[in-house]
C-alpha cells in the first residue's frame, strides 16, 4: 500500500519536473524573440519611456516595419536573396544528385578517393579558407558579382551528397538495367528514371541547403560588399550596425522581417525539416 | 558500320561503354571543378601564403617561417585559443540539455510538438539577427536584467553582460547554446525514434523506470550519434566564430581565434599572418579529431563502426523487404 503511494507521489513529482523543465526550455527559447516582437511595435517615444518587457500600446503600429524595410533596402534584399536561393538550389541539387548517381552506380578507379576528398573538405573550417578564397574570387573579378557568389555557394557539400547516395542505395539497380535494356542511355536513366524518384531527397537537401544559403551572413558580407546593389536579406541588417545602432525599435522590426520567411517555411514543412536534419546526420 | 564506309558517330556515342564513360565525366566535371577551385586550390594557396609577407594586392616577400613564429609569440593569438574552452563548455551543456529534452519529447508528452518547435526554431534564425537579438537581450536594464529583477536581483548588483570581461565570454557562448540546442535535440529525437520500439515495450513489462530506460536502452543505442556530435562540437568550439563576430565584434576580450584571424586578414590585410594562423588551427583540429577517434575507439571498442554497420544492414534489409513487397505484392 505504502509502496504504491510512494510510486504515485514519485510519478506526479516527475511529471511536475518534466513539464516545468520543458516550459522553462521553451520560455528561454522564445523569450529573446518575443521581446523583439514586442519592441518592434513600439513608437520611438514609447520605446524610450517604457521597460522593454512592457507590452506595446497598440499592436497595429507598423511604422517601425516600414521604416526598417526602407532603411535596410529590403525590397532589393529579398529580390537578391530569392535570385541567389533559386539559382543555388537548382544547380547545387542538380550537380549534387549527378555526382551521387555516379558515385553510387559506377565502380571506377578513384571512386573512393573522390568520396574522401569531399569528406576531408568538410573538415576544413570554412572561415579559415576564406582568406585565400577571397584572393581567388578577387582574381576572377567576382567580388560584388551575384553570379560569382552563386557559383561559390553551389559547391557541393558532403552532407547533400550523402543524403543522395543513401537514397540511391535504396533504389533497386534492376530499374536502371531495365531502362538500359529498353535502349535508354545512362543520361536517360538519370534524368528520366531516377531523378523523378529522388523527390523526397531533393526536398530534404533543398531545405537544409536553403536555410544555410538564406542565412549566410559572413560570405555574403565578404563577397557582396556593395550594399547599395548586392545586399541580401542577411546582410541587409548590417545597415543597423551604424548610426542606428541603438534604436532597437527599428532593429527589432528589421530582425522580425528577416525571420518571417524562415518562420513560414518552418511552419509549413516542419516534418521535412526534422527528418532532413536527422537524415543528414547519419552520414557514417 | 565499316561497310558503309563512314563512322557512325551517333551510334558510337550511344554504345554502352562509351556512354558510361561520357556520363561519368560530364556528371563529375562541375562538382569536382568547384571542389577544386573553392576548396583545394585555396587550401594549397593558403599554405603558400603563410610563408609570405603580403597583402591581397601588390607585391609579396618571402619570409619563411616568420609568420608562424609570430602566431606563437603574439599574445592575442594563443590567448584567443583559450576562449575555446568557454565554447567547449557551452557545447557540453548544449548536448546534455539536448539529450535530456530529446528523451522527454520522444515519449508520451503533452504538446510535445509545440515544445519541440519552440526549442528548435532558434536554429533557423540567421546569424546576424541572432547578434542583434542578443545585443538587445543583454543590454543594461533590458531583457535579461528585467527578468532577473523579477527574480529579486538588484540591478546594481548585476554585471554588464557583454562588457565585463569576467562574464562576457559566458554570455556570448551561451547564445550558441540557445541557437544550436534545438538542432541537436532534433537529431537525438530522430536517433531515439529509430531504436526498435519492442525494446521499450519489453522494458515497460519488466517495470523499468524512466532512468533505467535511458541508461540501458536509449543511451547505448544512440551512443554513436552522441560521440559524433561530441567530436563535431569540440572541433566546432576551436573554430568558434559567429557568436562573438556578430554580438561583440570581438571587443572586450571576446575575440576568438578566428575573429582575430578575420580581422588580420580583412582589416589589416596581413594575409600571410592570417594564413599561418589558419594553418596552425587546421593542424590542431586535425590532431584533435584523430586523438578523439583513437580515444573513443579505446573506450568504446569498435562501437562506432559497429553501429554504422548495423544501420547499413538495417537499411539493406528494409530495401530488400521493399523490393519483395513490390515483386510479390500480388502473391501475399
mmCIF file with all atom_site columns, C-alpha atoms in Angstrom, chain B residues 143-158 161:
data_model
loop_
_atom_site.group_PDB
_atom_site.id
_atom_site.type_symbol
_atom_site.label_atom_id
_atom_site.label_alt_id
_atom_site.label_comp_id
_atom_site.label_asym_id
_atom_site.label_entity_id
_atom_site.label_seq_id
_atom_site.pdbx_PDB_ins_code
_atom_site.Cartn_x
_atom_site.Cartn_y
_atom_site.Cartn_z
_atom_site.occupancy
_atom_site.B_iso_or_equiv
_atom_site.pdbx_formal_charge
_atom_site.auth_seq_id
_atom_site.auth_comp_id
_atom_site.auth_asym_id
_atom_site.auth_atom_id
_atom_site.pdbx_PDB_model_num
ATOM 1  C CA . UNK B 1 143 ? 15.548 41.867 -21.203 1.00 0.00 ? 143 UNK B CA 1
ATOM 2  C CA . UNK B 1 144 ? 17.851 39.717 -19.110 1.00 0.00 ? 144 UNK B CA 1
ATOM 3  C CA . UNK B 1 145 ? 18.202 42.340 -16.392 1.00 0.00 ? 145 UNK B CA 1
ATOM 4  C CA . UNK B 1 146 ? 14.437 42.776 -16.208 1.00 0.00 ? 146 UNK B CA 1
ATOM 5  C CA . UNK B 1 147 ? 13.853 39.055 -15.863 1.00 0.00 ? 147 UNK B CA 1
ATOM 6  C CA . UNK B 1 148 ? 16.492 38.845 -13.146 1.00 0.00 ? 148 UNK B CA 1
ATOM 7  C CA . UNK B 1 149 ? 14.902 41.783 -11.361 1.00 0.00 ? 149 UNK B CA 1
ATOM 8  C CA . UNK B 1 150 ? 11.618 39.875 -11.358 1.00 0.00 ? 150 UNK B CA 1
ATOM 9  C CA . UNK B 1 151 ? 13.504 37.115 -9.634  1.00 0.00 ? 151 UNK B CA 1
ATOM 10 C CA . UNK B 1 152 ? 14.600 39.541 -6.955  1.00 0.00 ? 152 UNK B CA 1
ATOM 11 C CA . UNK B 1 153 ? 18.047 40.671 -8.079  1.00 0.00 ? 153 UNK B CA 1
ATOM 12 C CA . UNK B 1 154 ? 19.101 44.306 -7.741  1.00 0.00 ? 154 UNK B CA 1
ATOM 13 C CA . UNK B 1 155 ? 20.100 45.989 -10.974 1.00 0.00 ? 155 UNK B CA 1
ATOM 14 C CA . UNK B 1 156 ? 23.167 47.481 -9.312  1.00 0.00 ? 156 UNK B CA 1
ATOM 15 C CA . UNK B 1 157 ? 24.477 44.058 -8.423  1.00 0.00 ? 157 UNK B CA 1
ATOM 16 C CA . UNK B 1 158 ? 24.201 42.754 -11.959 1.00 0.00 ? 158 UNK B CA 1
ATOM 17 C CA . UNK B 1 161 ? 26.850 41.104 -19.572 1.00 0.00 ? 161 UNK B CA 1
#
